PDB file of C-alpha atoms in Angstrom:
ATOM      1  CA  MET A   1      11.147  49.664 -60.235  1.00  0.00           C
ATOM      2  CA  THR A   2      12.968  51.689 -57.595  1.00  0.00           C
ATOM      3  CA  ASN A   3      13.398  55.403 -57.872  1.00  0.00           C
ATOM      4  CA  PRO A   4      16.933  56.133 -59.193  1.00  0.00           C
ATOM      5  CA  LEU A   5      16.954  59.452 -57.302  1.00  0.00           C
ATOM      6  CA  ALA A   6      16.406  57.733 -53.931  1.00  0.00           C
ATOM      7  CA  GLN A   7      20.189  57.426 -53.611  1.00  0.00           C
ATOM      8  CA  PHE A   8      20.558  61.224 -53.388  1.00  0.00           C
ATOM      9  CA  LYS A   9      21.300  62.095 -49.769  1.00  0.00           C
ATOM     10  CA  PRO A  10      20.240  65.387 -48.171  1.00  0.00           C
ATOM     11  CA  PHE A  11      22.830  68.034 -47.378  1.00  0.00           C
ATOM     12  CA  PRO A  12      23.865  67.885 -43.700  1.00  0.00           C
ATOM     13  CA  GLU A  13      21.863  70.215 -41.480  1.00  0.00           C
ATOM     14  CA  PRO A  14      23.940  72.798 -39.560  1.00  0.00           C
ATOM     15  CA  PRO A  15      24.085  72.291 -35.775  1.00  0.00           C
ATOM     16  CA  ALA A  16      21.068  73.612 -33.882  1.00  0.00           C
ATOM     17  CA  LEU A  17      23.244  76.084 -31.974  1.00  0.00           C
ATOM     18  CA  ILE A  18      24.478  77.572 -35.262  1.00  0.00           C
ATOM     19  CA  LEU A  19      20.950  77.768 -36.690  1.00  0.00           C
ATOM     20  CA  GLU A  20      19.837  79.624 -33.550  1.00  0.00           C
ATOM     21  CA  TYR A  21      22.804  81.982 -33.856  1.00  0.00           C
ATOM     22  CA  ILE A  22      21.980  82.694 -37.526  1.00  0.00           C
ATOM     23  CA  ALA A  23      18.346  83.376 -36.625  1.00  0.00           C
ATOM     24  CA  GLU A  24      19.384  85.736 -33.816  1.00  0.00           C
ATOM     25  CA  ARG A  25      21.829  87.609 -36.082  1.00  0.00           C
ATOM     26  CA  SER A  26      19.249  88.067 -38.823  1.00  0.00           C
ATOM     27  CA  ALA A  27      16.338  89.082 -36.597  1.00  0.00           C
ATOM     28  CA  GLU A  28      15.131  92.605 -37.337  1.00  0.00           C
ATOM     29  CA  GLU A  29      15.754  93.836 -33.819  1.00  0.00           C
ATOM     30  CA  SER A  30      18.803  91.690 -33.201  1.00  0.00           C
ATOM     31  CA  VAL A  31      21.067  92.392 -30.279  1.00  0.00           C
ATOM     32  CA  VAL A  32      23.588  89.849 -31.574  1.00  0.00           C
ATOM     33  CA  ASP A  33      26.457  91.592 -33.321  1.00  0.00           C
ATOM     34  CA  GLY A  34      28.756  88.637 -33.771  1.00  0.00           C
ATOM     35  CA  PRO A  35      30.751  87.422 -36.746  1.00  0.00           C
ATOM     36  CA  PRO A  36      29.169  85.458 -39.567  1.00  0.00           C
ATOM     37  CA  PRO A  37      29.112  81.718 -38.786  1.00  0.00           C
ATOM     38  CA  TRP A  38      31.490  80.901 -41.646  1.00  0.00           C
ATOM     39  CA  ASP A  39      34.258  83.026 -40.095  1.00  0.00           C
ATOM     40  CA  LEU A  40      35.564  80.165 -37.971  1.00  0.00           C
ATOM     41  CA  GLY A  41      38.453  82.062 -36.412  1.00  0.00           C
ATOM     42  CA  ALA A  42      36.158  84.808 -35.144  1.00  0.00           C
ATOM     43  CA  LEU A  43      33.540  82.545 -33.531  1.00  0.00           C
ATOM     44  CA  SER A  44      33.305  82.054 -29.790  1.00  0.00           C
ATOM     45  CA  ALA A  45      34.489  78.721 -28.387  1.00  0.00           C
ATOM     46  CA  GLU A  46      30.850  77.758 -27.796  1.00  0.00           C
ATOM     47  CA  LEU A  47      29.880  78.370 -31.423  1.00  0.00           C
ATOM     48  CA  VAL A  48      32.959  76.786 -32.968  1.00  0.00           C
ATOM     49  CA  GLU A  49      32.636  73.615 -30.820  1.00  0.00           C
ATOM     50  CA  PRO A  50      29.961  71.860 -32.982  1.00  0.00           C
ATOM     51  CA  MET A  51      31.453  72.993 -36.302  1.00  0.00           C
ATOM     52  CA  PRO A  52      34.127  70.303 -36.934  1.00  0.00           C
ATOM     53  CA  GLU A  53      31.619  67.459 -36.819  1.00  0.00           C
ATOM     54  CA  TRP A  54      29.186  69.271 -39.121  1.00  0.00           C
ATOM     55  CA  LEU A  55      31.872  70.442 -41.553  1.00  0.00           C
ATOM     56  CA  ASP A  56      33.258  66.901 -41.662  1.00  0.00           C
ATOM     57  CA  ALA A  57      29.767  65.681 -42.592  1.00  0.00           C
ATOM     58  CA  VAL A  58      29.643  68.427 -45.260  1.00  0.00           C
ATOM     59  CA  CYS A  59      33.003  67.249 -46.672  1.00  0.00           C
ATOM     60  CA  ARG A  60      31.777  63.665 -46.772  1.00  0.00           C
ATOM     61  CA  TRP A  61      28.590  64.787 -48.516  1.00  0.00           C
ATOM     62  CA  LEU A  62      30.480  66.934 -51.040  1.00  0.00           C
ATOM     63  CA  ASN A  63      32.912  64.087 -51.731  1.00  0.00           C
ATOM     64  CA  GLY A  64      30.042  61.633 -52.199  1.00  0.00           C
ATOM     65  CA  ALA A  65      28.043  63.964 -54.415  1.00  0.00           C
ATOM     66  CA  TYR A  66      30.760  65.632 -56.493  1.00  0.00           C
ATOM     67  CA  ALA A  67      34.170  63.912 -56.197  1.00  0.00           C
ATOM     68  CA  TRP A  68      34.270  61.841 -59.353  1.00  0.00           C
ATOM     69  CA  GLN A  69      37.983  62.385 -60.003  1.00  0.00           C
ATOM     70  CA  PRO A  70      40.712  61.919 -57.352  1.00  0.00           C
ATOM     71  CA  GLN A  71      41.669  65.616 -57.431  1.00  0.00           C
ATOM     72  CA  ASP A  72      38.089  66.546 -56.501  1.00  0.00           C
ATOM     73  CA  VAL A  73      38.249  64.776 -53.130  1.00  0.00           C
ATOM     74  CA  ILE A  74      38.461  66.981 -50.052  1.00  0.00           C
ATOM     75  CA  PRO A  75      41.135  65.207 -47.980  1.00  0.00           C
ATOM     76  CA  PRO A  76      40.224  63.686 -44.612  1.00  0.00           C
ATOM     77  CA  CYS A  77      42.863  65.916 -42.963  1.00  0.00           C
ATOM     78  CA  TRP A  78      41.049  69.104 -44.043  1.00  0.00           C
ATOM     79  CA  THR A  79      41.179  70.431 -40.446  1.00  0.00           C
ATOM     80  CA  LYS A  80      44.990  70.485 -40.670  1.00  0.00           C
ATOM     81  CA  HIS A  81      44.729  72.868 -43.630  1.00  0.00           C
ATOM     82  CA  GLU A  82      43.436  76.058 -41.973  1.00  0.00           C
ATOM     83  CA  GLY A  83      42.474  77.744 -45.236  1.00  0.00           C
ATOM     84  CA  LEU A  84      40.371  74.749 -46.260  1.00  0.00           C
ATOM     85  CA  GLY A  85      38.345  74.984 -43.069  1.00  0.00           C
ATOM     86  CA  TYR A  86      37.401  78.578 -43.829  1.00  0.00           C
ATOM     87  CA  GLU A  87      36.560  77.724 -47.437  1.00  0.00           C
ATOM     88  CA  ILE A  88      34.517  74.648 -46.544  1.00  0.00           C
ATOM     89  CA  ALA A  89      32.508  76.658 -44.012  1.00  0.00           C
ATOM     90  CA  ALA A  90      31.860  79.393 -46.568  1.00  0.00           C
ATOM     91  CA  ILE A  91      30.797  76.981 -49.323  1.00  0.00           C
ATOM     92  CA  ALA A  92      28.571  75.074 -46.869  1.00  0.00           C
ATOM     93  CA  PHE A  93      26.724  78.184 -45.697  1.00  0.00           C
ATOM     94  CA  ALA A  94      26.546  79.556 -49.246  1.00  0.00           C
ATOM     95  CA  ARG A  95      24.870  76.343 -50.414  1.00  0.00           C
ATOM     96  CA  ASP A  96      21.997  76.801 -47.986  1.00  0.00           C
ATOM     97  CA  ASP A  97      21.380  80.326 -49.281  1.00  0.00           C
ATOM     98  CA  ALA A  98      21.846  79.302 -52.926  1.00  0.00           C
ATOM     99  CA  TYR A  99      19.229  76.571 -52.848  1.00  0.00           C
ATOM    100  CA  ALA A 100      16.540  79.185 -52.218  1.00  0.00           C
ATOM    101  CA  ASP A 101      16.226  79.597 -56.015  1.00  0.00           C
ATOM    102  CA  ALA A 102      17.402  77.697 -59.093  1.00  0.00           C
ATOM    103  CA  GLY A 103      19.530  80.495 -60.595  1.00  0.00           C
ATOM    104  CA  SER A 104      21.499  80.858 -57.380  1.00  0.00           C
ATOM    105  CA  THR A 105      22.023  77.102 -57.330  1.00  0.00           C
ATOM    106  CA  VAL A 106      23.797  77.287 -60.679  1.00  0.00           C
ATOM    107  CA  VAL A 107      26.030  80.053 -59.310  1.00  0.00           C
ATOM    108  CA  TRP A 108      26.776  77.932 -56.216  1.00  0.00           C
ATOM    109  CA  HIS A 109      27.967  75.097 -58.450  1.00  0.00           C
ATOM    110  CA  GLU A 110      30.295  77.536 -60.206  1.00  0.00           C
ATOM    111  CA  GLN A 111      31.557  78.656 -56.796  1.00  0.00           C
ATOM    112  CA  TYR A 112      32.078  75.027 -55.796  1.00  0.00           C
ATOM    113  CA  ASP A 113      34.130  74.435 -58.949  1.00  0.00           C
ATOM    114  CA  ARG A 114      36.304  77.448 -58.046  1.00  0.00           C
ATOM    115  CA  PHE A 115      36.642  76.078 -54.496  1.00  0.00           C
ATOM    116  CA  VAL A 116      37.954  72.769 -55.868  1.00  0.00           C
ATOM    117  CA  SER A 117      40.457  74.657 -58.054  1.00  0.00           C
ATOM    118  CA  ARG A 118      41.677  76.737 -55.079  1.00  0.00           C
ATOM    119  CA  MET A 119      41.842  73.623 -52.894  1.00  0.00           C
ATOM    120  CA  ASN A 120      44.047  71.866 -55.433  1.00  0.00           C
ATOM    121  CA  LYS A 121      46.270  74.923 -55.791  1.00  0.00           C
ATOM    122  CA  VAL A 122      46.717  75.155 -52.018  1.00  0.00           C
ATOM    123  CA  LEU A 123      47.313  71.433 -51.512  1.00  0.00           C
ATOM    124  CA  GLY A 124      49.619  71.095 -54.491  1.00  0.00           C
ATOM    125  CA  LYS A 125      51.459  67.775 -54.694  1.00  0.00           C
ATOM    126  CA  ALA A 126      50.851  67.144 -50.986  1.00  0.00           C
ATOM    127  CA  GLY A 127      47.153  66.770 -51.788  1.00  0.00           C
ATOM    128  CA  ASP A 128      47.733  63.382 -53.390  1.00  0.00           C
ATOM    129  CA  GLU A 129      49.215  62.041 -50.145  1.00  0.00           C
ATOM    130  CA  CYS A 130      46.601  63.766 -47.989  1.00  0.00           C
ATOM    131  CA  ARG A 131      43.791  62.193 -49.990  1.00  0.00           C
ATOM    132  CA  LEU A 132      45.304  58.769 -49.255  1.00  0.00           C
ATOM    133  CA  GLY A 133      45.266  59.515 -45.525  1.00  0.00           C
ATOM    134  CA  ARG A 134      48.952  60.429 -45.284  1.00  0.00           C
ATOM    135  CA  HIS A 135      48.954  64.088 -44.252  1.00  0.00           C
ATOM    136  CA  GLU A 136      52.068  66.045 -45.074  1.00  0.00           C
ATOM    137  CA  ASP A 137      53.130  69.132 -43.152  1.00  0.00           C
ATOM    138  CA  ARG A 138      52.669  72.489 -44.801  1.00  0.00           C
ATOM    139  CA  PRO A 139      55.315  72.760 -47.565  1.00  0.00           C
ATOM    140  CA  SER A 140      55.912  76.447 -46.797  1.00  0.00           C
ATOM    141  CA  ARG A 141      56.584  75.800 -43.086  1.00  0.00           C
ATOM    142  CA  PHE A 142      60.296  76.580 -43.397  1.00  0.00           C
ATOM    143  CA  GLN A 143      59.695  79.843 -45.246  1.00  0.00           C
ATOM    144  CA  LEU A 144      56.981  80.827 -42.765  1.00  0.00           C
ATOM    145  CA  ALA A 145      59.331  80.039 -39.862  1.00  0.00           C
ATOM    146  CA  ALA A 146      61.643  82.793 -41.173  1.00  0.00           C
ATOM    147  CA  TRP A 147      59.059  85.371 -40.080  1.00  0.00           C
ATOM    148  CA  PRO A 148      59.809  86.874 -36.650  1.00  0.00           C
ATOM    149  CA  ASP A 149      57.368  86.021 -33.867  1.00  0.00           C
ATOM    150  CA  ASP A 150      54.187  88.077 -33.974  1.00  0.00           C
ATOM    151  CA  THR A 151      53.292  89.609 -30.633  1.00  0.00           C
ATOM    152  CA  SER A 152      49.640  90.109 -31.664  1.00  0.00           C
ATOM    153  CA  GLY A 153      48.947  86.368 -31.527  1.00  0.00           C
ATOM    154  CA  ALA A 154      48.404  85.881 -35.254  1.00  0.00           C
ATOM    155  CA  SER A 155      50.538  83.132 -36.743  1.00  0.00           C
ATOM    156  CA  PRO A 156      51.498  82.691 -40.393  1.00  0.00           C
ATOM    157  CA  ARG A 157      52.051  78.989 -39.723  1.00  0.00           C
TER     158      ARG A 157
END
C-alpha cells in the first residue's frame, strides 16, 4: 500500500538571495535597513528579480493544494494585477512564519481564506476570464485615467 500523503508537495522555497536578505535583516547587529521582502514595490531591482518565478511557483502550489472551486484559483495573469502580487508575497512569507507552530498555522489558513475573498472582490467578473487565460484590462482603467498625472511617479493605474 502506498502512502496517501506522498502526494502532498512541499511549499516552494524562497530564492536563496531572498533568504540571505531575510537573515541579514533579522541579524541582531544588522546593518541592513531595507524593506520587508513582501513589499515588492520597495525592493531593489536585484531583490525583486527572482521573485516572479518564486511567486508563480507559490501560486501554482496554492492552486494545487487549495483551489477546489473555480473561484479559488489564482489566475495565471496574477502579475498583471498589481494588488495580487503584493498579497501573494505577503501570504507566502506569512506561511513560512506560521508553520513554526500549529496554532499559527490555523491562523494562516484563516488569512488565506480572507486572501481568496479579497482576490475575488478585486477580480470581480473579470476573474472568470482571467482564470481561463483570457486576461481583461483593469475595469476601473477609465475612471483612473481621469486622475491628473502624478509628478511623484506613483500611478493609480
